Coordinates of C-alpha atoms in Angstrom, one line a residue:
Y19 CA 5.2 6.1 32.3
A20 CA 4.8 8.9 29.6
N21 CA 3.0 6.0 27.7
K22 CA 0.5 5.1 30.7
V23 CA -0.5 8.9 30.5
L24 CA -0.8 9.5 27.3
L25 CA -2.7 6.1 27.0
S26 CA -4.8 7.2 29.9
L27 CA -5.4 10.7 27.8
F28 CA -6.7 8.2 24.7
T29 CA -8.8 6.0 26.8
L30 CA -10.6 8.6 28.6
E31 CA -11.6 10.6 25.0
M32 CA -13.1 7.6 23.5
L33 CA -14.8 6.2 26.7
L34 CA -16.3 10.4 26.6
K35 CA -17.0 10.1 22.6
L36 CA -19.3 6.7 23.2
Y37 CA -20.9 8.1 25.9
A38 CA -22.2 11.8 23.8
L39 CA -22.5 9.8 20.3
G40 CA -24.0 6.3 21.3
L41 CA -21.7 3.5 20.7
Q42 CA -24.0 3.1 17.0
G43 CA -23.1 6.8 16.3
Y44 CA -19.3 6.9 17.3
F45 CA -18.4 3.0 15.1
V46 CA -20.0 5.3 12.4
S47 CA -17.1 6.8 11.6
F48 CA -13.7 5.6 10.1
F49 CA -11.3 7.9 12.0
N50 CA -13.8 6.4 15.4
R51 CA -12.9 3.2 14.1
F52 CA -9.6 3.2 14.2
D53 CA -9.3 5.2 17.1
C54 CA -10.8 2.4 19.5
F55 CA -7.8 0.4 17.5
V56 CA -4.7 2.1 18.6
V57 CA -6.5 2.6 22.3
C58 CA -7.7 -1.7 22.6
G59 CA -4.1 -2.3 20.9
G60 CA -2.1 0.1 23.7
I61 CA -4.5 -1.4 26.5
L62 CA -3.7 -5.0 25.4
E63 CA -0.2 -4.3 25.1
T64 CA 0.5 -2.9 28.7
V65 CA -1.7 -5.5 29.8
L66 CA 0.6 -7.6 28.7
V67 CA 3.7 -5.8 29.8
E68 CA 2.3 -5.9 33.1
L69 CA 2.3 -9.9 33.2
Q70 CA 5.2 -9.9 32.7
L71 CA 3.9 -12.5 29.1
M72 CA 4.7 -10.4 26.5
E73 CA 8.1 -12.2 26.1
P74 CA 6.4 -16.2 26.3
L75 CA 3.8 -14.7 24.3
G76 CA 5.7 -12.5 21.1
I77 CA 3.5 -9.9 21.1
S78 CA 6.2 -7.5 21.2
V79 CA 4.6 -6.1 17.7
L80 CA 2.3 -4.6 19.5
R81 CA 4.8 -2.1 20.8
C82 CA 4.2 -0.8 16.6
V83 CA 0.8 0.2 17.6
R84 CA 2.3 3.3 19.6
L85 CA 2.9 5.1 16.2
L86 CA -0.2 4.6 14.6
R87 CA -1.1 7.9 17.0
I88 CA 0.1 9.9 14.3
F89 CA -3.3 9.4 12.3
K90 CA -4.9 11.2 14.7
V91 CA -3.9 14.2 13.6
T92 CA -6.1 13.9 9.8
R93 CA -8.9 14.5 11.9
H94 CA -8.1 17.5 12.6
W95 CA -5.9 18.6 8.9
A96 CA -8.8 19.0 6.4
S97 CA -6.4 18.0 3.0
L98 CA -5.3 14.9 4.7
S99 CA -8.0 13.7 5.8
N100 CA -9.4 13.6 2.4
L101 CA -6.1 12.3 0.7
V102 CA -5.7 9.3 4.2
A103 CA -10.0 9.0 2.8
S104 CA -9.8 9.1 -0.8
L105 CA -6.9 6.0 -0.9
L106 CA -9.0 3.6 1.6
N107 CA -11.5 3.9 -1.2
S108 CA -9.3 2.8 -4.0
M109 CA -8.9 0.1 -2.0
K110 CA -10.9 -2.2 -3.6
S111 CA -9.5 -1.5 -7.3
I112 CA -5.9 -1.7 -5.9
A113 CA -6.7 -5.2 -4.6
S114 CA -7.7 -6.2 -7.7
L115 CA -5.3 -4.7 -10.1
L116 CA -2.5 -6.5 -7.9
L117 CA -4.1 -9.3 -8.6
L118 CA -4.0 -8.9 -12.0
L119 CA -0.3 -7.8 -11.4
F120 CA 0.6 -10.8 -9.2
L121 CA -0.6 -13.3 -11.9
F122 CA 1.2 -10.7 -14.4
I123 CA 4.6 -11.5 -12.0
I124 CA 3.9 -15.2 -12.5
I125 CA 3.2 -16.2 -15.9
F126 CA 6.4 -14.3 -17.0
S127 CA 8.7 -15.9 -14.3
L128 CA 7.3 -19.0 -16.1
L129 CA 8.3 -18.2 -18.8
G130 CA 11.8 -16.9 -17.6
M131 CA 12.8 -20.0 -16.1
Q132 CA 11.3 -22.4 -19.0
L133 CA 13.1 -20.1 -21.9
F134 CA 16.2 -18.9 -19.3
G135 CA 17.0 -21.6 -16.9
G136 CA 20.4 -22.4 -16.2
K137 CA 21.6 -20.3 -19.7
F138 CA 22.6 -17.5 -18.0
N139 CA 26.2 -19.6 -16.3
F140 CA 27.5 -18.4 -19.7
D141 CA 30.1 -16.5 -18.0
E142 CA 31.6 -18.7 -15.4
T143 CA 34.5 -16.0 -14.1
Q144 CA 31.1 -13.9 -12.9
T145 CA 28.1 -15.0 -10.6
K146 CA 24.5 -14.0 -12.3
R147 CA 22.2 -12.4 -9.3
S148 CA 19.9 -12.0 -11.7
T149 CA 19.1 -15.1 -12.1
F150 CA 15.8 -17.5 -13.8
D151 CA 17.0 -20.7 -12.0
T152 CA 14.8 -21.3 -9.4
F153 CA 11.1 -19.4 -9.3
P154 CA 12.1 -17.6 -6.4
Q155 CA 15.2 -16.1 -8.0
A156 CA 12.3 -15.8 -11.3
L157 CA 10.2 -14.0 -9.3
L158 CA 12.7 -11.1 -7.9
T159 CA 14.7 -10.9 -11.6
V160 CA 10.4 -9.8 -13.0
F161 CA 9.9 -8.0 -9.9
Q162 CA 13.5 -6.4 -10.8
I163 CA 12.8 -5.7 -14.3
L164 CA 9.3 -4.4 -13.0
T165 CA 11.3 -1.9 -10.9
G166 CA 13.4 -0.9 -14.0
E167 CA 16.9 -1.5 -12.1
D168 CA 19.1 -3.1 -14.1
W169 CA 16.4 -4.0 -17.1
N170 CA 18.5 -4.1 -20.0
A171 CA 21.4 -5.8 -18.3
V172 CA 19.7 -9.2 -17.5
M173 CA 18.3 -8.4 -20.8
Y174 CA 22.1 -8.1 -22.3
D175 CA 22.6 -11.5 -20.2
G176 CA 19.8 -13.5 -22.0
I177 CA 21.1 -12.3 -25.2
M178 CA 24.4 -13.8 -24.8
A179 CA 22.2 -16.8 -23.2
Y180 CA 21.8 -17.5 -26.8
G181 CA 24.6 -16.7 -28.4
G182 CA 24.6 -12.9 -28.3
P183 CA 23.4 -10.2 -30.8
S184 CA 22.4 -13.0 -33.9
F185 CA 19.9 -14.4 -34.3
P186 CA 18.1 -16.0 -32.4
G187 CA 19.6 -14.5 -29.9
M188 CA 18.2 -10.8 -30.5
L189 CA 14.9 -12.6 -30.9
V190 CA 15.3 -13.2 -26.3
C191 CA 15.3 -9.3 -26.4
V192 CA 11.4 -9.5 -27.1
Y193 CA 10.6 -11.2 -23.9
F194 CA 11.9 -7.9 -21.8
I195 CA 10.5 -5.4 -23.8
I196 CA 7.2 -7.0 -23.1
L197 CA 7.7 -7.4 -19.6
F198 CA 9.3 -4.4 -19.3
I199 CA 7.0 -2.5 -21.3
C200 CA 4.0 -4.2 -19.9
G201 CA 4.7 -3.9 -16.6
N202 CA 6.2 -0.6 -16.4
Y203 CA 4.2 1.5 -18.3
I204 CA 1.4 0.2 -17.8
L205 CA 0.1 -1.4 -14.9
L206 CA 2.3 0.3 -12.2
N207 CA 0.4 3.3 -14.3
V208 CA -2.8 2.3 -13.9
F209 CA -1.5 2.6 -9.7
L210 CA -1.2 6.0 -9.8
A211 CA -4.4 6.7 -12.7
I212 CA -7.0 4.8 -9.4
A213 CA -5.0 7.3 -6.6
V214 CA -5.7 10.3 -8.5
D215 CA -9.2 9.6 -9.7
N216 CA -10.3 8.9 -6.0
L217 CA -8.7 11.8 -5.4
A218 CA -10.5 13.9 -7.4
D219 CA -14.1 12.8 -6.5
G220 CA -13.1 12.8 -2.5
D221 CA -12.3 16.6 -3.6
N222 CA -15.5 16.6 -5.6
I223 CA -17.5 15.5 -2.9
N224 CA -15.5 17.6 -0.9
S225 CA -17.1 20.3 -2.7
S226 CA -20.3 19.6 -3.2
K227 CA -20.4 19.5 0.6
E228 CA -19.1 22.6 1.5
E229 CA -21.2 24.2 -0.3
S230 CA -24.3 22.3 0.9
R231 CA -23.5 23.6 4.6
K232 CA -22.8 27.2 2.6
G233 CA -26.1 26.7 1.8
K234 CA -27.9 25.7 5.1
A235 CA -26.2 28.6 6.6
V236 CA -27.8 31.6 4.5
D237 CA -31.1 29.9 4.5
E238 CA -31.1 29.9 8.1
A239 CA -29.4 32.8 8.1
Q240 CA -32.8 34.2 5.6
G241 CA -35.1 32.7 7.2
S242 CA -34.1 34.1 10.8
G243 CA -33.9 37.8 9.8
S244 CA -37.2 36.9 8.3

């Protein structure tokens, strides 16, 4: 019942804002659109539960929509609101970088399959978890190296696959070093650079708006005084 009461309050709030702002004015704000999505998702979930259609349709995941209501607090918390808005503004740049990172992972996965496919079985007493035998395993291994989780152990396995720390075994470490440096220190850190840049832009915009608002207030005060 608590869920229905809260859903009714959220629905009433949305309807009042729609009446006050109008349809076009209401959907101008991102947070209003987000509120509408949360409320409509909650209404759809409630209707499906009441009609006992939730299990046959398999849409119980809509219950997770209720957890999104916590983000409504961002409207009243200026710093958090600026953070969310800045992250959303950076999505376009991040999407392009994600595509580049995805291509980077695929290229090194295919290259790893050519270099190390079926060659990590030199130690028959121990089963290797990180291998390049299949494309899915190669993807997981490359992702593991990018995260820095025991990447040096995978590199040592690659060296041993080519006869140990001698020629040509030492040459294969170039593959892992390039993968780790380019992926971990360059591509992944660009995410932080994009996020920080957008946060700085958001702070500058907010500062400009605040100064503009203060200037208007001063002008209005001087106008009323004269």
